[in-house]
GROMACS .gro file of C-alpha atoms in nm:
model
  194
    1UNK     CA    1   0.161   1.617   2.547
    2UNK     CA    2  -0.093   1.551   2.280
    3UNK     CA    3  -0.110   1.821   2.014
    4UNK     CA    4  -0.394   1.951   1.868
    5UNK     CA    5  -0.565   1.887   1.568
    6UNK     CA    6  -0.660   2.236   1.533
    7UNK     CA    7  -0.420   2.460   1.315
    8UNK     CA    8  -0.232   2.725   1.526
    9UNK     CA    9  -0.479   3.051   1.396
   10UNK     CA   10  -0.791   2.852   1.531
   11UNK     CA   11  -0.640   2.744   1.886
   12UNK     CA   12  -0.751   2.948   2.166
   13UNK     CA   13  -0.958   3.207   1.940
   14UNK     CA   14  -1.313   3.213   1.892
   15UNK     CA   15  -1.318   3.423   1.592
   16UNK     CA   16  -1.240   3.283   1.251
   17UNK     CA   17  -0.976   3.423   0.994
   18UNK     CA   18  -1.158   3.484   0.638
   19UNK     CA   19  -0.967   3.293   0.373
   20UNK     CA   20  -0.968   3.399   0.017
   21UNK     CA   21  -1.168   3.173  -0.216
   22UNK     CA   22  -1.102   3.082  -0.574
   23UNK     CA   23  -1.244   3.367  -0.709
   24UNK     CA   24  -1.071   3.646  -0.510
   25UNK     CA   25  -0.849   3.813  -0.747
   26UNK     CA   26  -0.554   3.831  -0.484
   27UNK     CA   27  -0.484   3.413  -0.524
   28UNK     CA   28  -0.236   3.347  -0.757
   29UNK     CA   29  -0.140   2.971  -0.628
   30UNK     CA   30  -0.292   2.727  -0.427
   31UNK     CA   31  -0.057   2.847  -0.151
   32UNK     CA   32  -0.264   3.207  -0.103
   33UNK     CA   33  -0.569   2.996  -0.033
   34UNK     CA   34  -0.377   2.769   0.185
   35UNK     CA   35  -0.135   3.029   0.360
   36UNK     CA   36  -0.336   3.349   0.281
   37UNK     CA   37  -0.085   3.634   0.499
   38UNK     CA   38   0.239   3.441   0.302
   39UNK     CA   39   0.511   3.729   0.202
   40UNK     CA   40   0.540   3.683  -0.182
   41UNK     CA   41   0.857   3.738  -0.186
   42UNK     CA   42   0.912   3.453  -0.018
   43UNK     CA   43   0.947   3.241  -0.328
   44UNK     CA   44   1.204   3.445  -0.481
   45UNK     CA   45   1.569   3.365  -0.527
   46UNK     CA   46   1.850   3.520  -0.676
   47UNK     CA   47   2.063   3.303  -0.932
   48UNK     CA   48   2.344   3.259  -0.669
   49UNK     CA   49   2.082   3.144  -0.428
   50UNK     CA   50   1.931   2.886  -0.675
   51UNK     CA   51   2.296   2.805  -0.753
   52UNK     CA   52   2.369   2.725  -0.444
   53UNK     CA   53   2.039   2.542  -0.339
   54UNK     CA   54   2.104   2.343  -0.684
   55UNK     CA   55   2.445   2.265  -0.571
   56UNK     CA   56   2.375   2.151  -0.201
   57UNK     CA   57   2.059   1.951  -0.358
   58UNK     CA   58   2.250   1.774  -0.565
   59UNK     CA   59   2.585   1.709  -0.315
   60UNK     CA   60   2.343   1.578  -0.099
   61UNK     CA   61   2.192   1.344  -0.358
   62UNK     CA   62   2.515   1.216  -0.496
   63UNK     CA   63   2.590   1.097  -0.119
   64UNK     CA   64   2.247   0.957  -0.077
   65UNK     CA   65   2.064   0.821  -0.365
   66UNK     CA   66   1.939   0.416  -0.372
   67UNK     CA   67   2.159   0.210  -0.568
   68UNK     CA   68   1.945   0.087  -0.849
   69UNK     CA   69   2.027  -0.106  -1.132
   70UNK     CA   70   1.909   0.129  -1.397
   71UNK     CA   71   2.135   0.417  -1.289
   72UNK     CA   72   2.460   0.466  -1.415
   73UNK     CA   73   2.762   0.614  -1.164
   74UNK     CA   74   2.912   0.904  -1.318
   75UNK     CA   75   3.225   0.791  -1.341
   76UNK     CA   76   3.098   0.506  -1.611
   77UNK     CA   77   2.849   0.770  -1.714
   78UNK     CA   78   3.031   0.867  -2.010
   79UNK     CA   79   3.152   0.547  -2.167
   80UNK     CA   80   2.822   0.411  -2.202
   81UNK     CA   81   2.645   0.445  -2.526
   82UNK     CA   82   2.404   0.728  -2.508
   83UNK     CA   83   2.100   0.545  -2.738
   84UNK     CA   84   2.145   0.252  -2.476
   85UNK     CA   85   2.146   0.464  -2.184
   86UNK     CA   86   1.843   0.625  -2.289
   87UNK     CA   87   1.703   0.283  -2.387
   88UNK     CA   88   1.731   0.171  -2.018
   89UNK     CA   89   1.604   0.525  -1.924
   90UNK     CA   90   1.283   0.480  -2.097
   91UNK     CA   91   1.230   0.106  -1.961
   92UNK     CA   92   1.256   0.182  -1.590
   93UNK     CA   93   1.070   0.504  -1.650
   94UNK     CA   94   0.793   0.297  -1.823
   95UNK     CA   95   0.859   0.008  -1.530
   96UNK     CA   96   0.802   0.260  -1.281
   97UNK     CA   97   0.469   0.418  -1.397
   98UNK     CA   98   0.208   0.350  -1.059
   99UNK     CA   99   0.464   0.049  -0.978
  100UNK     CA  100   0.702   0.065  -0.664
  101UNK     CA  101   1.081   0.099  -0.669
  102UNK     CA  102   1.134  -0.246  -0.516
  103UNK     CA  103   0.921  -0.407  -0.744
  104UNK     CA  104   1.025  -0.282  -1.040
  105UNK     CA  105   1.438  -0.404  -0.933
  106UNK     CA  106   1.385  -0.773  -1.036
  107UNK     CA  107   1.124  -0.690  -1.306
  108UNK     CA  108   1.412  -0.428  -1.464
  109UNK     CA  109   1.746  -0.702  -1.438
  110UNK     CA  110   1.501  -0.982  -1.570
  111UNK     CA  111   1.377  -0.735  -1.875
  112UNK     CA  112   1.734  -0.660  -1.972
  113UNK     CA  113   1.854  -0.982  -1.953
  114UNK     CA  114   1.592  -1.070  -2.201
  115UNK     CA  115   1.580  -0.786  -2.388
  116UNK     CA  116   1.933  -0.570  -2.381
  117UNK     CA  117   1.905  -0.367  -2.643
  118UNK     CA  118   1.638  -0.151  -2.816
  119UNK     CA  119   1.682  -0.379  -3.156
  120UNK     CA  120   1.603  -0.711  -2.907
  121UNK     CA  121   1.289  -0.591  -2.786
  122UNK     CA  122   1.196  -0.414  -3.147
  123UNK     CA  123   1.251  -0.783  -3.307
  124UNK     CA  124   1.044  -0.951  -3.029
  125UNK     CA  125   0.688  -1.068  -3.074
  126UNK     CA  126   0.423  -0.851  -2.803
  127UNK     CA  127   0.339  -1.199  -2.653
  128UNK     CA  128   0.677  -1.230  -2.587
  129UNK     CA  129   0.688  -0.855  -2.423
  130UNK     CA  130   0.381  -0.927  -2.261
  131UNK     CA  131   0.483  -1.258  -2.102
  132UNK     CA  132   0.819  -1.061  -1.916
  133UNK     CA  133   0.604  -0.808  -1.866
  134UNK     CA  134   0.382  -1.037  -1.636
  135UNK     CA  135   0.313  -0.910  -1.308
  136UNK     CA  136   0.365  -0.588  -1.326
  137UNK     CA  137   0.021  -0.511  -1.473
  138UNK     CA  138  -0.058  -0.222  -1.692
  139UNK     CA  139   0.039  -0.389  -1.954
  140UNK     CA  140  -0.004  -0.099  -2.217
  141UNK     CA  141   0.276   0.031  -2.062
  142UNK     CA  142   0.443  -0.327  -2.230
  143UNK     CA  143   0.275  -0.280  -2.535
  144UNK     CA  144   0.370   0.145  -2.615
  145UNK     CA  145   0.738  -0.001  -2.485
  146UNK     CA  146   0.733  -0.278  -2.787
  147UNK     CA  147   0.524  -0.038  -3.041
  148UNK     CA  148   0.829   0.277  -2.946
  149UNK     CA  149   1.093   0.066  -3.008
  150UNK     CA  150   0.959  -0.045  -3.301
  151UNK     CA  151   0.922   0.304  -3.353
  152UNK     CA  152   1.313   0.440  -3.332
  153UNK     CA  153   1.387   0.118  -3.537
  154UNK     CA  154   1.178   0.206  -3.877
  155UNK     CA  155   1.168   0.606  -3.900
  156UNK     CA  156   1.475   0.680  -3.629
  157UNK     CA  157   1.751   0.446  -3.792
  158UNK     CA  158   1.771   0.266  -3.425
  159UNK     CA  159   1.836   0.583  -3.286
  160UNK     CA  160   1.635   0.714  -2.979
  161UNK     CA  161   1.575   1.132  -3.013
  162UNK     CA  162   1.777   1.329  -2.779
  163UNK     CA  163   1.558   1.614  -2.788
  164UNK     CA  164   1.200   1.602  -2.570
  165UNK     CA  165   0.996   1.715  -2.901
  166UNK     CA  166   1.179   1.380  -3.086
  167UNK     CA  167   1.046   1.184  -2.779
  168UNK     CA  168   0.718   1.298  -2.804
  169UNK     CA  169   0.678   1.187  -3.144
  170UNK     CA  170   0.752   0.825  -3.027
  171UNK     CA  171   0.437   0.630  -2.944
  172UNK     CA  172   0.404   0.577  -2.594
  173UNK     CA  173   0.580   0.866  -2.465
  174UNK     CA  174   0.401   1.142  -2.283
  175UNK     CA  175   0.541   1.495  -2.196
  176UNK     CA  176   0.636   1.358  -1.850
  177UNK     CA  177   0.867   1.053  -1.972
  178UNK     CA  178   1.013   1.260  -2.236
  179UNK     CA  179   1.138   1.532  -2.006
  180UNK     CA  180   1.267   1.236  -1.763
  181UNK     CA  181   1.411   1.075  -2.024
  182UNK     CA  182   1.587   1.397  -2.191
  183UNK     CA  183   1.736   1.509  -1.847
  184UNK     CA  184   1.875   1.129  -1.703
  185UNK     CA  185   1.973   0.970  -2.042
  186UNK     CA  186   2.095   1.319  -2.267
  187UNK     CA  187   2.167   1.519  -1.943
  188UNK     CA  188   1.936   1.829  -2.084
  189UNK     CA  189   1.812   2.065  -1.821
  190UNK     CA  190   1.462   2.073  -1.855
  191UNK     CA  191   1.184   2.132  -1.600
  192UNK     CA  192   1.035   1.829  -1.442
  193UNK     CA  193   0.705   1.814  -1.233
  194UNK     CA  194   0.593   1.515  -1.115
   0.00000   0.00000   0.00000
């Protein structure tokens, strides 16, 4: 049978349930607008509940996630340098910015093939960025890559900041990246909302 389009509170009633509006002082998320009779309680955990939940999420992630070229298996996690593993961090996060997953693969391997290393992309030219950056578009994304690197090289000694307010200061990199970039590559717990 064909469900309705109707939500369940409007099917088969004629009168309509009031929903708060932005100004009622009883909404406190978009939720309370959305689902307005919502226990608020509802959100609340205990830490051996978020322990848990943080343990099954990420079980179920190290049995599931996509292979993909710029993430490293824990097992080799640890005996890879940590300013390269950020390094290839930053590129796929930059790679990945309003670009698709299977794009970016080919775009990623060809990038590090020509550029391996923070120093080889720091000592290219930005037409030579720019031309293995071609096709993926944005390229300012290309350009704050080349200008960071550049970056690390002159006032970080070659070495990329482990801490998100060290990535901030690097041209380029926006409170988003540097949180991604903190928690994959330096393995920091910070919040992440994307």
């Amino acid at each position: 049978p064909e469900m309705s389009r109707k939500s369940p509170a409007k099917q088969g009633s004629s009168s309509k349930k009031s929903r708060p509006n932005n100004n009622d002082t009883n909404v406190k998320d978009v939720e309370d607008l959305v689902f307005p009779s919502h226990d608020p309680n509802y959100h609340s955990f205990s830490e051996d509940e978020v322990d848990d939940i943080r343990k099954n999420l990420l079980t179920w992630y190290d049995g599931n996630q996509r292979v993909l070229p710029w993430r490293v298996p824990k097992s080799a996690g640890s005996s890879i340098d940590a300013n390269l593993r950020a390094y290839q961090v930053w590129v796929s996060e930059m790679m990945l910015q309003q670009t698709r997953v299977a794009t970016v693969i080919d775009y990623y391997k060809r990038w590090m093939d020509r550029f391996p290393t923070l120093e080889t992309l720091a000592g290219a030219t930005l037409d030579e960025v720019n031309a293995q950056w071609m096709g993926l578009g944005y390229y300012r994304r290309a350009k704050f890559l080349h200008l960071g690197a550049c970056y690390v090289m002159e006032k970080c000694g070659g070495k990329i900041p482990q801490t998100v307010d060290g990535l901030l200061d690097i041209p380029g990199i926006g409170p988003y990246s540097a949180v991604a970039m903190a928690s994959i590559a330096f393995n920091i717990a910070t919040p992440l909302v994307d």
